[in-house]
Each structure stands twice: as structure tokens, then as C-alpha cells.
Coordinates of C-alpha atoms in Angstrom, one line a residue:
Chain A
X1 CA 0.0 0.0 0.0
X2 CA 1.3 3.4 -1.0
X3 CA -0.2 6.8 -1.2
X4 CA -0.9 9.1 -4.2
X5 CA -0.7 12.7 -3.4
X6 CA -2.0 16.0 -4.8
X7 CA 0.9 17.3 -6.8
X8 CA 0.5 20.7 -5.2
X9 CA 1.5 19.2 -1.8
X10 CA 4.7 17.4 -3.0
X11 CA 7.9 18.4 -1.4
X12 CA 10.7 19.6 -3.5
X13 CA 12.4 16.2 -3.0
X14 CA 9.3 14.3 -4.0
X15 CA 8.9 16.3 -7.1
X16 CA 12.6 15.6 -8.1
X17 CA 12.3 11.9 -7.3
X18 CA 9.1 11.5 -9.5
X19 CA 10.8 13.3 -12.4
X20 CA 13.9 11.2 -12.0
X21 CA 12.1 7.9 -12.1
X22 CA 10.0 9.0 -15.2
X23 CA 13.3 10.0 -17.0
X24 CA 14.9 6.7 -16.0
X25 CA 12.1 4.7 -17.4
X26 CA 12.4 6.6 -20.6
X27 CA 16.2 6.2 -20.7
X28 CA 15.9 2.5 -20.2
X29 CA 13.6 2.4 -23.3
X30 CA 10.6 1.2 -21.2
X31 CA 8.4 4.3 -21.5
X32 CA 7.4 4.4 -25.1
X33 CA 5.4 1.1 -25.0
X34 CA 2.8 3.0 -22.8
X35 CA 2.5 5.6 -25.5
X36 CA 1.9 3.1 -28.3
X37 CA -0.4 0.9 -26.1
X38 CA -2.6 3.9 -25.3
X39 CA -2.9 4.7 -28.9
X40 CA -3.6 1.2 -30.0
X41 CA -6.4 0.7 -27.6
X42 CA -8.2 3.9 -28.6
X43 CA -11.0 2.4 -30.7
X44 CA -14.0 4.6 -31.7
X45 CA -17.6 3.7 -31.3
X46 CA -18.7 4.5 -34.9
X47 CA -16.6 1.5 -36.1
X48 CA -16.7 -2.2 -35.4
X49 CA -14.9 -4.2 -32.7
X50 CA -14.2 -4.0 -29.0
X51 CA -13.7 -0.7 -27.2
X52 CA -11.8 -0.8 -23.9
X53 CA -9.9 2.5 -23.2
X54 CA -12.3 5.1 -24.4
X55 CA -16.0 5.6 -25.4
X56 CA -16.8 2.5 -23.2
X57 CA -17.6 1.7 -19.6
X58 CA -14.1 0.4 -19.1
X59 CA -12.7 3.9 -19.5
X60 CA -12.2 4.1 -15.7
X61 CA -11.0 0.5 -14.9
X62 CA -8.8 0.3 -18.0
X63 CA -7.0 3.5 -17.2
X64 CA -6.8 2.5 -13.5
X65 CA -4.9 -0.6 -14.4
X66 CA -2.8 1.2 -17.0
X67 CA -1.6 3.6 -14.4
X68 CA -0.9 0.8 -11.9
X69 CA 1.3 -0.9 -14.4
X70 CA 3.2 2.3 -15.1
X71 CA 3.5 3.1 -11.4
X72 CA 5.0 -0.3 -10.7
X73 CA 7.6 0.5 -13.4
X74 CA 8.4 3.7 -11.6
X75 CA 8.7 1.9 -8.3
X76 CA 11.2 -0.6 -9.7
X77 CA 13.4 2.5 -10.1
X78 CA 12.5 4.2 -6.9
X79 CA 10.1 2.4 -4.4
X80 CA 9.2 5.6 -2.8
X81 CA 7.6 7.1 -5.9
X82 CA 3.9 7.1 -6.8
X83 CA 1.9 9.0 -9.4
X84 CA 0.7 12.4 -8.0
X85 CA -2.6 13.7 -9.1
X86 CA -3.4 17.1 -10.7
X87 CA -6.6 18.6 -9.5
X88 CA -7.3 20.9 -12.5
X89 CA -10.3 22.5 -10.7
X90 CA -7.8 24.1 -8.3
X91 CA -4.5 24.3 -10.1
X92 CA -6.0 25.8 -13.3
X93 CA -3.5 28.3 -14.4
X94 CA -0.5 28.1 -16.7
X95 CA 1.5 29.7 -13.9
X96 CA 0.8 26.8 -11.5
X97 CA 3.8 25.2 -9.9
X98 CA 2.8 22.1 -11.8
X99 CA 4.5 23.7 -14.8
X100 CA 7.7 24.7 -13.0
X101 CA 11.2 23.8 -14.2
X102 CA 11.7 21.2 -11.5
X103 CA 8.5 19.3 -12.4
X104 CA 6.5 19.2 -15.7
X105 CA 8.3 22.2 -17.2
X106 CA 6.6 25.0 -19.0
X107 CA 4.4 25.8 -22.0
X108 CA 5.4 25.4 -25.6
X109 CA 6.8 28.3 -27.5
X110 CA 4.5 29.9 -30.0
X111 CA 6.5 29.2 -33.2
X112 CA 6.3 25.4 -33.0
X113 CA 4.8 24.5 -29.7
X114 CA 8.1 23.1 -28.4
X115 CA 8.5 22.9 -24.6
X116 CA 11.8 24.7 -23.9
X117 CA 12.1 24.5 -20.1
X118 CA 12.1 21.7 -17.5
X119 CA 13.3 18.1 -17.5
X120 CA 11.1 17.1 -20.5
X121 CA 12.3 19.8 -22.9
X122 CA 14.0 18.0 -25.8
X123 CA 17.0 20.3 -25.6
X124 CA 17.8 19.0 -22.2
X125 CA 18.4 15.6 -23.6
X126 CA 16.3 13.2 -21.6
X127 CA 13.0 13.3 -23.4
X128 CA 13.1 12.5 -27.2
X129 CA 9.6 11.7 -28.6
X130 CA 9.9 8.2 -30.2
X131 CA 6.3 7.4 -30.9
X132 CA 4.4 10.5 -32.1
X133 CA 1.7 11.5 -34.5
X134 CA 4.3 13.7 -36.3
X135 CA 7.9 13.2 -36.9
X136 CA 8.8 16.0 -34.4
X137 CA 11.2 14.7 -31.7
X138 CA 10.3 17.4 -29.1
X139 CA 7.5 17.5 -26.6
X140 CA 4.9 20.2 -27.4
X141 CA 2.2 22.0 -25.4
X142 CA -0.2 24.9 -26.0
X143 CA -1.5 25.7 -22.5
X144 CA -5.0 27.2 -22.5
X145 CA -5.2 27.2 -26.4
X146 CA -4.8 31.0 -26.6
X147 CA -6.1 31.3 -30.2
X148 CA -9.5 29.9 -29.0
X149 CA -9.2 30.2 -25.2
X150 CA -10.4 27.3 -23.1
X151 CA -10.8 27.1 -19.3
X152 CA -10.1 24.0 -17.3
X153 CA -13.3 22.4 -15.8
X154 CA -14.6 24.1 -12.7
X155 CA -15.3 22.4 -9.4
X156 CA -19.0 23.1 -10.0
X157 CA -18.8 21.2 -13.3
X158 CA -17.1 18.3 -11.6
X159 CA -19.6 18.3 -8.8
X160 CA -22.5 18.2 -11.3
X161 CA -21.0 15.1 -13.0
X162 CA -20.3 13.4 -9.6
X163 CA -24.0 13.7 -8.8
X164 CA -25.0 11.3 -11.5
X165 CA -25.8 8.1 -9.6
X166 CA -25.8 5.7 -12.6
X167 CA -22.3 4.6 -13.6
X168 CA -23.1 4.0 -17.3
X169 CA -26.0 3.3 -19.6
X170 CA -26.8 1.6 -22.8
X171 CA -25.7 2.0 -25.6
X172 CA -22.4 2.2 -23.5
X173 CA -20.7 4.6 -25.9
X174 CA -20.0 8.3 -26.5
X175 CA -23.3 9.4 -27.7
X176 CA -25.6 11.9 -25.9
X177 CA -27.9 9.0 -25.3
X178 CA -25.4 7.4 -23.0
X179 CA -26.4 9.3 -19.9
X180 CA -24.3 8.0 -17.0
X181 CA -21.4 9.3 -14.9
X182 CA -18.8 7.7 -17.1
X183 CA -19.7 9.4 -20.4
X184 CA -20.2 12.7 -18.7
X185 CA -16.7 12.6 -17.2
X186 CA -15.1 11.3 -20.3
X187 CA -16.5 14.3 -22.0
X188 CA -17.7 13.6 -25.5
X189 CA -21.1 15.2 -25.1
X190 CA -20.3 18.9 -25.5
X191 CA -19.9 21.0 -28.7
X192 CA -16.6 21.4 -30.5
X193 CA -16.4 25.1 -29.6
X194 CA -16.6 24.3 -25.8
X195 CA -13.8 21.9 -26.3
X196 CA -15.5 18.9 -24.8
X197 CA -16.3 18.2 -21.2
X198 CA -14.2 17.3 -18.2
X199 CA -11.6 14.7 -19.2
X200 CA -11.5 15.6 -22.8
X201 CA -11.2 19.3 -22.2
X202 CA -8.2 18.9 -20.0
X203 CA -6.4 17.2 -22.9
X204 CA -7.4 20.1 -25.1
X205 CA -6.3 22.7 -22.6
X206 CA -2.8 21.3 -22.3
X207 CA -2.6 21.1 -26.1
X208 CA 0.4 19.8 -28.0
X209 CA 1.0 16.0 -27.6
X210 CA -1.8 15.8 -25.1
X211 CA -4.5 16.3 -27.8
X212 CA -3.2 13.5 -30.0
X213 CA -3.2 9.7 -30.1
X214 CA 0.2 9.7 -28.4
X215 CA -0.9 11.8 -25.4
X216 CA 1.2 9.8 -22.8
X217 CA 4.2 11.4 -24.4
X218 CA 3.5 14.3 -22.0
X219 CA 4.1 13.1 -18.5
X220 CA 1.3 15.3 -17.3
X221 CA -0.9 12.5 -18.8
X222 CA -0.4 10.4 -15.7
X223 CA -1.2 13.3 -13.3
X224 CA -4.4 14.0 -15.2
X225 CA -5.4 10.4 -15.2
X226 CA -4.6 10.0 -11.5
X227 CA -7.1 12.7 -10.8
X228 CA -9.7 11.0 -13.2
X229 CA -9.1 7.9 -11.1
X230 CA -9.6 9.8 -7.9
X231 CA -12.9 11.1 -9.3
X232 CA -14.0 7.5 -9.7
X233 CA -13.1 7.0 -6.1
X234 CA -15.2 10.0 -5.0
X235 CA -18.1 8.8 -7.1
X236 CA -18.0 5.4 -5.5
X237 CA -17.9 7.0 -2.0
X238 CA -20.8 9.3 -2.9
X239 CA -23.0 6.5 -4.4
X240 CA -22.5 3.5 -2.2
X241 CA -25.3 1.5 -3.7
X242 CA -24.3 2.2 -7.3
X243 CA -22.0 -0.1 -9.2
X244 CA -20.1 -0.6 -12.4
X245 CA -22.3 -1.3 -15.4
X246 CA -22.8 -3.5 -17.3
X247 CA -22.4 -6.0 -14.5
X248 CA -23.1 -9.0 -16.8
X249 CA -22.0 -9.8 -20.4
X250 CA -24.4 -8.3 -23.0
X251 CA -26.6 -10.9 -24.7
X252 CA -25.9 -12.0 -28.3
X253 CA -28.7 -9.8 -29.6
X254 CA -27.5 -6.6 -28.0
X255 CA -26.0 -4.3 -30.6
X256 CA -23.0 -3.7 -28.2
X257 CA -22.4 -7.5 -27.7
X258 CA -18.7 -8.1 -28.1
X259 CA -18.0 -4.4 -28.0
X260 CA -17.9 -3.5 -24.4
X261 CA -16.7 -5.3 -21.3
X262 CA -18.8 -6.1 -18.2
X263 CA -17.6 -6.5 -14.7
X264 CA -16.0 -10.0 -14.9
X265 CA -14.7 -10.1 -18.5
X266 CA -11.0 -9.6 -19.0
X267 CA -9.8 -6.3 -20.4
X268 CA -7.1 -6.5 -23.1
X269 CA -4.2 -6.3 -23.2
X270 CA -3.9 -6.9 -19.5
X271 CA -6.3 -9.8 -19.0
X272 CA -7.5 -8.1 -15.8
X273 CA -11.2 -7.9 -15.1
X274 CA -12.7 -4.6 -14.2
X275 CA -14.0 -6.1 -10.9
X276 CA -10.3 -6.7 -9.9
X277 CA -9.7 -3.0 -9.8
X278 CA -13.0 -1.7 -8.4
X279 CA -11.5 -1.1 -5.0
X280 CA -8.3 1.0 -5.4
X281 CA -7.4 0.4 -1.7
X282 CA -6.1 -3.0 -2.7
X283 CA -3.3 -1.1 -4.4
X284 CA -3.0 2.5 -3.0
X285 CA -4.8 5.3 -1.2
X286 CA -5.2 8.9 -2.0
X287 CA -4.1 11.7 0.2
X288 CA -6.8 14.3 -0.4
X289 CA -6.3 17.9 0.6
Chain B
X1 CA -7.7 12.4 -62.3
X2 CA -5.7 11.8 -59.1
X3 CA -6.6 8.5 -57.6
X4 CA -6.2 7.1 -54.2
X5 CA -3.7 4.6 -55.4
X6 CA -1.6 7.2 -57.1
X7 CA -1.4 9.1 -53.8
X8 CA -0.4 5.9 -52.0
X9 CA 2.2 5.0 -54.6
X10 CA 3.7 8.4 -55.6
X11 CA 2.9 10.6 -52.7
X12 CA 4.1 8.4 -49.9
X13 CA 7.2 6.9 -51.5
X14 CA 8.3 10.4 -52.6
X15 CA 7.6 11.8 -49.2
X16 CA 9.6 9.0 -47.5
X17 CA 12.5 9.2 -49.9
X18 CA 12.9 12.9 -50.3
X19 CA 11.3 14.2 -47.1
X20 CA 10.2 17.3 -48.9
X21 CA 6.6 18.2 -49.7
X22 CA 7.4 19.8 -53.0
X23 CA 8.6 16.5 -54.4
X24 CA 5.7 14.6 -53.0
X25 CA 3.2 16.9 -54.3
X26 CA 4.3 17.4 -57.9
X27 CA 2.3 14.6 -59.4
X28 CA -0.8 15.7 -57.6
X29 CA -0.6 19.4 -58.3
X30 CA -0.7 18.7 -62.0
X31 CA -3.9 16.8 -61.5
X32 CA -5.6 19.5 -59.5
X33 CA -5.1 21.9 -62.3
X34 CA -8.0 20.2 -64.0
X35 CA -10.2 20.8 -61.1
X36 CA -9.5 24.3 -59.8
X37 CA -12.7 24.3 -57.7
X38 CA -11.2 21.6 -55.5
X39 CA -8.9 24.2 -54.0
X40 CA -11.9 26.3 -52.8
X41 CA -13.0 25.2 -49.4
X42 CA -16.7 25.9 -49.8
X43 CA -16.9 24.0 -53.1
X44 CA -15.2 21.0 -51.6
X45 CA -17.5 20.9 -48.6
X46 CA -20.3 20.4 -51.0
X47 CA -18.7 17.3 -52.4
X48 CA -19.0 15.6 -49.0
X49 CA -22.7 15.1 -49.3
X50 CA -23.7 13.1 -52.3
X51 CA -20.6 12.1 -54.2
X52 CA -19.8 14.8 -56.8
X53 CA -18.0 12.5 -59.2
X54 CA -18.8 8.8 -59.8
X55 CA -16.1 6.4 -58.6
X56 CA -13.6 5.5 -61.3
X57 CA -13.3 1.8 -61.7
X58 CA -9.9 1.5 -63.4
X59 CA -8.1 0.4 -60.2
X60 CA -10.9 0.3 -57.8
X61 CA -9.9 3.9 -57.0
X62 CA -12.1 6.9 -56.8
X63 CA -12.2 10.7 -57.2
X64 CA -11.2 12.8 -54.3
X65 CA -13.9 13.6 -51.8
X66 CA -11.9 16.8 -51.1
X67 CA -8.6 18.2 -52.3
X68 CA -7.4 21.6 -51.1
X69 CA -4.5 23.6 -49.8
X70 CA -5.2 24.6 -46.2
X71 CA -2.6 26.7 -44.4
X72 CA -0.1 25.7 -47.0
X73 CA -0.7 22.0 -46.5
X74 CA -2.3 19.8 -49.1
X75 CA -5.2 17.9 -47.6
X76 CA -7.1 15.2 -49.5
X77 CA -9.7 12.6 -48.8
X78 CA -10.7 9.6 -50.8
X79 CA -13.4 7.1 -50.3
X80 CA -11.9 3.7 -49.4
X81 CA -12.8 0.3 -47.9
X82 CA -10.9 1.2 -44.7
X83 CA -12.9 0.9 -41.5
X84 CA -13.4 4.7 -41.3
X85 CA -14.7 4.6 -45.0
X86 CA -12.1 7.0 -46.3
X87 CA -8.4 7.7 -46.5
X88 CA -7.2 11.2 -45.7
X89 CA -3.8 12.6 -46.5
X90 CA -1.8 15.7 -45.4
X91 CA 0.9 16.4 -47.9
X92 CA 0.6 12.8 -49.1
X93 CA 1.0 11.3 -45.7
X94 CA -1.9 9.3 -44.2
X95 CA -3.9 10.8 -41.4
X96 CA -5.8 8.2 -39.6
X97 CA -9.5 9.0 -38.9
X98 CA -12.0 7.2 -36.8
X99 CA -15.7 7.5 -36.9
X100 CA -17.9 8.2 -33.9
X101 CA -21.4 6.8 -33.4
X102 CA -23.0 10.1 -33.9
X103 CA -21.4 10.4 -37.4
X104 CA -18.7 12.8 -36.3
X105 CA -14.9 12.1 -36.7
X106 CA -11.8 12.2 -34.8
X107 CA -8.2 11.8 -36.0
X108 CA -4.9 10.7 -34.4
X109 CA -3.8 14.4 -34.4
X110 CA -6.9 15.5 -32.5
X111 CA -8.0 12.5 -30.6
X112 CA -10.4 14.1 -28.0
X113 CA -12.2 16.6 -30.3
X114 CA -14.8 15.5 -32.7
X115 CA -15.5 17.2 -36.1
X116 CA -18.6 17.1 -38.2
X117 CA -16.9 16.2 -41.6
X118 CA -13.7 14.5 -42.7
X119 CA -12.6 17.8 -44.3
X120 CA -13.1 19.7 -40.9
X121 CA -11.1 16.8 -39.3
X122 CA -8.2 17.2 -41.8
X123 CA -8.2 21.0 -41.3
X124 CA -8.2 20.4 -37.5
X125 CA -5.3 18.1 -37.9
X126 CA -3.3 20.8 -39.8
X127 CA -4.3 23.3 -37.0
X128 CA -2.9 20.8 -34.5
X129 CA 0.3 19.8 -36.2
X130 CA 1.3 23.1 -37.6
X131 CA 4.2 22.7 -39.9
X132 CA 5.2 19.2 -38.7
X133 CA 5.1 16.1 -41.0
X134 CA 2.7 13.3 -40.0
X135 CA 4.7 10.3 -39.0
X136 CA 4.6 7.4 -41.5
X137 CA 5.0 4.7 -38.9
X138 CA 4.0 5.9 -35.5
X139 CA 0.9 6.4 -33.3
X140 CA -1.4 4.4 -35.5
X141 CA -4.9 3.3 -34.6
X142 CA -5.7 -0.3 -33.7
X143 CA -8.0 -1.8 -36.2

């Protein structure tokens, strides 16, 4: 059992150790498989086949397990490290300490989006992009998308989504007819101009690599998803009689048969059932303040 | 007539070998001279409804659904039997699109933002990647 902390409360030493472990995973050539895996498991609901990572009920448990696997990798390097979370309802400015030079580093420059400061700046040598949407080798960001400004989701928006008592509903996808908590948090149900809802809009707000298929190229991906994971914990706490849905495999006549995963069917590529990760306390706890 | 296969054959190999868009585009620029309307965004958008030109059957290839220069990048879409139903290129390099259940589209370059048409998706991708070249090998979708 270990503890995930709010990034705003990390000591200087904890910030440095997290960064060092991430850079070491990269240096050992073990980071980029997470980037490619995330991209390969992004299947869309307008096409055929199984969806696990996005536009599906397994959005929460799949990413929970994905983070646990990555976190174990970090802990092989430094057993005292865990993934901090970024509460973007509080640390919602580009001048937050999150983006300081001893942690995530700063914004991209306006000419090409290249991040020029911090441990993940290409010119500092430790963070070449191997698996990107483009051939650029440097990390990019565009905080707040100044040409069409976006705001990070507010605490009120998050509270509204957390109030939804039903985890997910048929047709279990990204359409507005899928009315549960999962689809609201994932964020497909808002207009293009508004930049999506909670989870999706945070990707849009960071910009650069975070908006593409290779979003884990930006290490802030893990801090964003640790908070998404904590949101699931808060939802479970708030709705004690609600549970993950669908809780049984969908029948052969269901249009989503074979396309979404119920509680006790294994999630590729891990082979782990959603039910195995319903209770995060088997793995870690959150320090919330 | 520029065909999908010609883009795949000439555009991609030239782009890979020379890594310059001018070389990659030269066979296609000649073709677009015959269809100047294709460079006008409004005219191209109209072609996305009912197909403007019937498919050519010579190689199972088809007329472009759209073909324009947007922010100095050549963007083209062709009907195909790919899962998404079309192939889209930016300066001759494939941009992978996926279809959402509501009929909108996302691309690898803009994974968390849906667009209403493939053309808008291609323009959104150019907005996202700026002057960078799409990777020929990386960050592909899982089909």
C-alpha cells in the first residue's frame, strides 16, 4: 500500500524523485510502450470491434490498471515514488507550480509548440519523442489554447458530473444517449467550440501532444489520469449503492455485444477484469487535501 | 484524375524518400489543375454530401472527396474500404481518422475533439500539427 498525493503538496524532494524515475524509465527504453499501447487501444464507437480504453464503460478501470502498471515500473526504479494527481479544478493556471522547471516544465513556444524548459524539454536531452503523431522529436504544449481560449473544468462542473448516480447506460458509448457518470466525465457530449467536457477538455487545454493519439508522451498525462481515477473513487464514495455497469455480459442480440466489457470479463491487453480494480485500496490510497 | 492509389504510390514513396513536400506533391498538383474548384474550401465541402463524381473503376480507386490547400498543407480525402470509410492525407502522408457513433470524426492528431466532416477533421489536424510532418510509422490506430 502506498499513497498518491496531490501534486500541489509534494515536497521539492518528492517532485525531483518522481521526475527522475520517469526519466529513467524513458532512458531504459521502457516508456514508449505505454505511448503506443494507449494509442492502439483507442477504438471509436462508430466503427466495429471491442472498445476498452475510451468511449466505453471500461474507461475508468482500464486507465486505473494502465496507471498501476506504469506506477510499478516507476517503483522498480524508486520504491518511494507514486503518481501524483493534478486537481485541475484548483491548479487551473499556466503559472501553477505544476509547470515549474523542476517538475513538468513550461508551456510550448509559440512558433512550433516546443517545450523549452524543464526536465522534459527536448534540448535537455532526456525526453526524445519516439512514438508521435508527427515526426517531431520534441514535446509540445499549448496551455489554454490562446487562439481559441479554453478554461479548465470548474469544481462546479465536476460536482455536477459526480451527482449522476448511474455509472453508465446503454448504448455504452460516447453518444448523448449514454447518460451516465462515465460518459459525462469522459467528455464527448459537448460542442466542438466548448472543447469537450471534463476529461477531454483537460487534454485540449494542455494542447500539443496531449491532444493526439500519443498523449502519454506528455508526463502530465499520468497526473491528469490519476485525478480522473480519484474522481471515480469519489463517485463510489458518494453513491455507495451504485456499481459498475454493465455488470453482466451483454446478450448476443445486444448491438453492443462483443464491443464492451462487463464487470467480470477480462480487459485486453492486461487480461484483468474490471472487478479486480473496483477497489483502489487493494493497491494504493489517496491523500486528499 | 488523381486517384487514391496514385497518392499511395507516388505521394508516400516520394515523401519518404525525399522528405520534402514539393517532391511529394508534384504529381498531384498537375492533377488538381484540371479541377480548380477543388482548392476552394466551400466548393469542396459540398462534395462531401452526395458524391460529386462517380467512382472510377480502373483500379478500384475513386475521385477525391476533397482536395485543397489549407494553411499551406495539401489535404485530400478519398473514399476507401478502410474501417473509417475513407483515406485522408496531409501532404501525401496518411492521417488516420475514426468515426464516432453520432457520425462525427476524430483523428490521431486531434484525438479528443470530434469534427462534423472529414474535411473539418483534416483541417483540424493541420491546425494541431502546424508545420510538422505526419509520422509514417507511429501512433497508428488499432483496427
